[in-house]
Coordinates of C-alpha atoms in Angstrom, one line a residue:
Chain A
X218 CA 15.1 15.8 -0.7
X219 CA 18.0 13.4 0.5
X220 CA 19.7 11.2 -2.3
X221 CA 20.6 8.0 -2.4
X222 CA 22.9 6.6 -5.1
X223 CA 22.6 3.0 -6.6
X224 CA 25.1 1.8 -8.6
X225 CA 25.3 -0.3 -11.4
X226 CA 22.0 0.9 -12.9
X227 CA 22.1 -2.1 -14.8
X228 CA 24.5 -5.2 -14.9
X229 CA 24.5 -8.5 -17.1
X230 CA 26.4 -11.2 -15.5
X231 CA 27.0 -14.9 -16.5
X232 CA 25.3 -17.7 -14.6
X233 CA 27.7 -18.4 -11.5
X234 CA 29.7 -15.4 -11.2
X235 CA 29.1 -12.8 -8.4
X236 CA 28.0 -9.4 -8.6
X237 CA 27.9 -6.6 -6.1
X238 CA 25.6 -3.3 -6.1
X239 CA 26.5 -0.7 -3.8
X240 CA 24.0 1.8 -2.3
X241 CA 25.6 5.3 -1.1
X242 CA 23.6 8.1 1.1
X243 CA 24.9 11.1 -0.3
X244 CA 24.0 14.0 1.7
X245 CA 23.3 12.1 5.0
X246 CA 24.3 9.5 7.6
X247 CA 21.9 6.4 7.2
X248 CA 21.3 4.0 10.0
X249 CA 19.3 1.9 8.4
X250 CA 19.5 0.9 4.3
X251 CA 16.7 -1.7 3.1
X252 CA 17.5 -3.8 0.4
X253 CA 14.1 -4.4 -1.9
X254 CA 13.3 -6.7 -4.8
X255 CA 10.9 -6.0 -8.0
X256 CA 9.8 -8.2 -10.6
X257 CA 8.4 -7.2 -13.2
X258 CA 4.5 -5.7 -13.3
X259 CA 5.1 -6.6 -9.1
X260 CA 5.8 -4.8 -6.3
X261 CA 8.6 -4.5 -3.9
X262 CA 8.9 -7.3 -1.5
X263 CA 12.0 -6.6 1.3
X264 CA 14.5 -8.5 1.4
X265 CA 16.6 -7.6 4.1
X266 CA 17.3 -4.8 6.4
X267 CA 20.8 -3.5 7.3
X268 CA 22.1 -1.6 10.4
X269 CA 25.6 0.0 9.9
X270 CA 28.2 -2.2 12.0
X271 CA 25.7 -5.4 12.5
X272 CA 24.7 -7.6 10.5
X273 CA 21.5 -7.6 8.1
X274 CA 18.0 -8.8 9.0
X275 CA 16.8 -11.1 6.5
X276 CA 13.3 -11.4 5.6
X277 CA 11.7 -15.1 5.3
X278 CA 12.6 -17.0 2.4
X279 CA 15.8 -15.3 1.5
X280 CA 18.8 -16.8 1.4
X281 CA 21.6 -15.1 3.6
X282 CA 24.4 -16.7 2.4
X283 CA 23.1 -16.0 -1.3
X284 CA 22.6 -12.1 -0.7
X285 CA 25.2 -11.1 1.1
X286 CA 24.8 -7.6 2.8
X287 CA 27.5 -5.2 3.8
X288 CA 26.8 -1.8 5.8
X289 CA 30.5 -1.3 6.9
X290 CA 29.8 2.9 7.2
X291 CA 26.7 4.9 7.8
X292 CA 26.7 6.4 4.0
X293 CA 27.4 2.7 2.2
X294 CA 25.9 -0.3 1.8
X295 CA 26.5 -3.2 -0.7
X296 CA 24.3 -6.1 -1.5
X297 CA 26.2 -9.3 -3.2
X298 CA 24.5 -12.0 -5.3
X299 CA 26.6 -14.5 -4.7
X300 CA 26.8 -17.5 -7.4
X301 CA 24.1 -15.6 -9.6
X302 CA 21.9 -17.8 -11.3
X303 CA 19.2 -16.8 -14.2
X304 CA 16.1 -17.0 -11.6
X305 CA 18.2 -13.8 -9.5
X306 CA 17.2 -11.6 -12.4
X307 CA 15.6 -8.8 -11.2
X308 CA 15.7 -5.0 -10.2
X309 CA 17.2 -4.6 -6.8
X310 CA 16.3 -1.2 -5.1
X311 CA 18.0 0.1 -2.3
X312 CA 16.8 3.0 0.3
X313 CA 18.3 4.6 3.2
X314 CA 16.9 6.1 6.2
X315 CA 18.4 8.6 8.6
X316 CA 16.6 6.4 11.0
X317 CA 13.7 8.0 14.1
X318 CA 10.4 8.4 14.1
X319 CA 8.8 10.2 11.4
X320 CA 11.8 10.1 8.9
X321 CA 11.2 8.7 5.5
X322 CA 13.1 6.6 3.5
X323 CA 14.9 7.5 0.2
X324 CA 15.2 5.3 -2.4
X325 CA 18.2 4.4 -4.8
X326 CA 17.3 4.7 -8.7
X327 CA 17.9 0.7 -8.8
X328 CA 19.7 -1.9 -10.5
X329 CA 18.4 -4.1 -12.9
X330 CA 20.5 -7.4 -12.8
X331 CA 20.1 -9.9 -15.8
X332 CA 22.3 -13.7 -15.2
X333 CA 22.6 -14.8 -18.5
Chain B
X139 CA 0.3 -10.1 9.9
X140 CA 1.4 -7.0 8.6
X141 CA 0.2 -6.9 5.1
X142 CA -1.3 -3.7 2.5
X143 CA -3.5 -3.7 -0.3
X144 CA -4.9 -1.8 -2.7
X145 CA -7.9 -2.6 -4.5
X146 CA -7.7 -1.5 -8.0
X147 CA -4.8 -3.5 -10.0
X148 CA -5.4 -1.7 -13.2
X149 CA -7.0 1.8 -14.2
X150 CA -7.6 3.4 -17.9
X151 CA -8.8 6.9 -17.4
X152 CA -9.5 9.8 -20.0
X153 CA -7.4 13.0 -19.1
X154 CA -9.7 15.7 -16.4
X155 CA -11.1 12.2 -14.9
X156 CA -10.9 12.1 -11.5
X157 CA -8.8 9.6 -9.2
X158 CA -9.1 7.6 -6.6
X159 CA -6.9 5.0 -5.4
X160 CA -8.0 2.7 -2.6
X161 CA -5.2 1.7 0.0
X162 CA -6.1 -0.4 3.2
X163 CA -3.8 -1.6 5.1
X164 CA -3.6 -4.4 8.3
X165 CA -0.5 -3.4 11.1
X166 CA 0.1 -3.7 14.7
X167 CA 1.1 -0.3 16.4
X168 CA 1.5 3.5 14.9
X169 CA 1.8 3.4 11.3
X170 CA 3.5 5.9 8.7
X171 CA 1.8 5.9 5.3
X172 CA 2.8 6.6 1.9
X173 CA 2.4 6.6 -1.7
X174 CA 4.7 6.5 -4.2
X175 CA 4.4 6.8 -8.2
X176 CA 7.2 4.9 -10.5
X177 CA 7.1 6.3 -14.3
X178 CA 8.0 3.6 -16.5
X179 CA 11.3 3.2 -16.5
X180 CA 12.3 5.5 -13.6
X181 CA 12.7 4.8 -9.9
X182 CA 10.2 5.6 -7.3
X183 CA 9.4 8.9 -6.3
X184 CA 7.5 10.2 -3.1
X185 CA 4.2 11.6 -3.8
X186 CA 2.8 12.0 -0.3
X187 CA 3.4 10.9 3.7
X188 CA 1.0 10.9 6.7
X189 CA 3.2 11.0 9.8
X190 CA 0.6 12.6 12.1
X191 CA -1.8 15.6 12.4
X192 CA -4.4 16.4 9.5
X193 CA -5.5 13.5 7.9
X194 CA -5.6 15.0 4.8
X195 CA -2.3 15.2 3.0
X196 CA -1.1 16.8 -0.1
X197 CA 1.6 15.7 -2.1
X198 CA 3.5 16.7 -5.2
X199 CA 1.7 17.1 -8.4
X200 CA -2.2 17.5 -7.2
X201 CA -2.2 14.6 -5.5
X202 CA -4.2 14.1 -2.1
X203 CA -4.8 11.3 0.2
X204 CA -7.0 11.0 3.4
X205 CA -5.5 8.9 6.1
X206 CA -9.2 7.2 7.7
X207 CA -8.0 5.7 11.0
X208 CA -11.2 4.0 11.6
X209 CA -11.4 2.2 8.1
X210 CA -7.3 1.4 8.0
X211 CA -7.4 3.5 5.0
X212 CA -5.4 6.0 2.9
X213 CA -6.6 6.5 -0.6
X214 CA -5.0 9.0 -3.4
X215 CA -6.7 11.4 -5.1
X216 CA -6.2 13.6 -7.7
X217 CA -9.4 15.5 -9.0
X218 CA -7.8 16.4 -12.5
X219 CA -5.3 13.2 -14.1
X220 CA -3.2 14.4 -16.7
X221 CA -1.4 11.9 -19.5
X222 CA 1.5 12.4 -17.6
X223 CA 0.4 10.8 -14.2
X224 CA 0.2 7.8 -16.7
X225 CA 2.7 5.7 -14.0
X226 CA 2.4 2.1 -11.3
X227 CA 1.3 3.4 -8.0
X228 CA 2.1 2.1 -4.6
X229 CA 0.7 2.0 -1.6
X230 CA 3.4 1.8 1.5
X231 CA 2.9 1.2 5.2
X232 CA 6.1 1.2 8.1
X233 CA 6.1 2.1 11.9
X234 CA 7.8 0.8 14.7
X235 CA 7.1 -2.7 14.5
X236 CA 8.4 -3.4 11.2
X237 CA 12.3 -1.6 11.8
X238 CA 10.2 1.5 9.7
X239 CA 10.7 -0.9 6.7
X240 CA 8.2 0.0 4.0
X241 CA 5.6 -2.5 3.2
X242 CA 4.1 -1.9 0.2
X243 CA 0.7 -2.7 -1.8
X244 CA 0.9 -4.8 -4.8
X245 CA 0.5 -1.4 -7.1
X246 CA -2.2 0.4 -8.9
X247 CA -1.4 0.4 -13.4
X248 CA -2.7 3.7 -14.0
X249 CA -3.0 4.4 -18.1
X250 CA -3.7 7.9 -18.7
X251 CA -5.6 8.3 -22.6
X252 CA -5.5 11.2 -24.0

């Protein structure tokens, strides 16, 4: 199967600082990356949806200018957590899509992100 | 409202049990359906898809799942769990409607006992 590279795997960051996790297809072109969200014992909930050269698609309740998404090419795309505070600890999981019908989506191996 | 759920939270079987995982799901339009398994403390892995065609679908690992359009339902199966399949077990849902963004169930706690 395709693979999708997530990277940190895990970061520790102090309260106000800004930390960015990048998401890489590495063996295709994705059109679309989604940007997910897992606390623990929960499930995913999206957060946002990226196109490569437009911006993201947030989902209700997230806050754009907190989670800043980048998909400047069609094999990267970066999620910033802008002025991290405790509560934005979490494990952030990216996937990527080649995009089309019938197509699934691959998932990175995820970053857990603790704001001390 | 788009929205997928899965009906057991947590399962304790004995190994050679059988499985089987309830999945219904509410969305407007052709849907794509999938489960997904996540070991503790690894990412998630595809098990199984239903694009179209036989609504019976095997995956990875002995796993099954029967896509009932009538009842919005795909349930996993697995007639044989091992101590390995021990794992959290999602339900997803995308199509059209949603940008193909995977909507998943709240996840299945599956404890394997030897």
């Amino acid at each position: 199967g395709a693979v999708v590279s997530q990277h940190p795997s895990r970061v520790i960051c102090k309260s106000g600082t800004s930390v960015k996790i990048e998401c890489r297809s590495l063996d295709f072109q994705a059109t679309t990356m989604f940007w997910y969200r897992q606390f623990p014992k929960q499930s995913l909930m999206l957060m946002a949806t990226s196109n490569e050269g437009s911006k993201a698609t947030y989902e209700q309740g997230v806050e754009k200018d907190k989670f800043l998404i980048n998909h400047a090419s069609l094999t990267l795309s970066t999620l910033t957590v802008t002025s991290a505070h405790p509560e934005d600890s979490s494990f952030y999981i990216c996937s990527a899509t080649p995009g089309g019908l019938n197509t699934e989506a691959f998932f990175g191996q995820g970053t857990r992100l603790t704001v001390v | 409202a788009q929205s997928v759920s899965q009906h057991n939270h947590h399962v304790i079987l004995s190994e050679a049990a059988s499985l089987e995982l309830g999945c219904n799901y509410s969305y407007g339009g052709t849907v794509n359906l999938f489960w997904y398994v996540q070991y503790p403390g690894q990412h998630l892995q595809l098990l199984l898809k239903y694009f179209s065609g036989d609504p019976l679908v095997k995956g990875i690992k002995g796993f099954e799942a029967e896509f009932i359009k009538s009842k919005f339902s795909f349930n996993l199966r697995k007639p044989s769990v091992q101590w390995s399949d021990t794992a959290e077990y999602f339900c997803a849902v995308n199509g059209k409607n949603s940008g193909y963004a995977l909507n998943f169930g709240k996840g299945t706690s599956l404890l394997v006992t030897p």
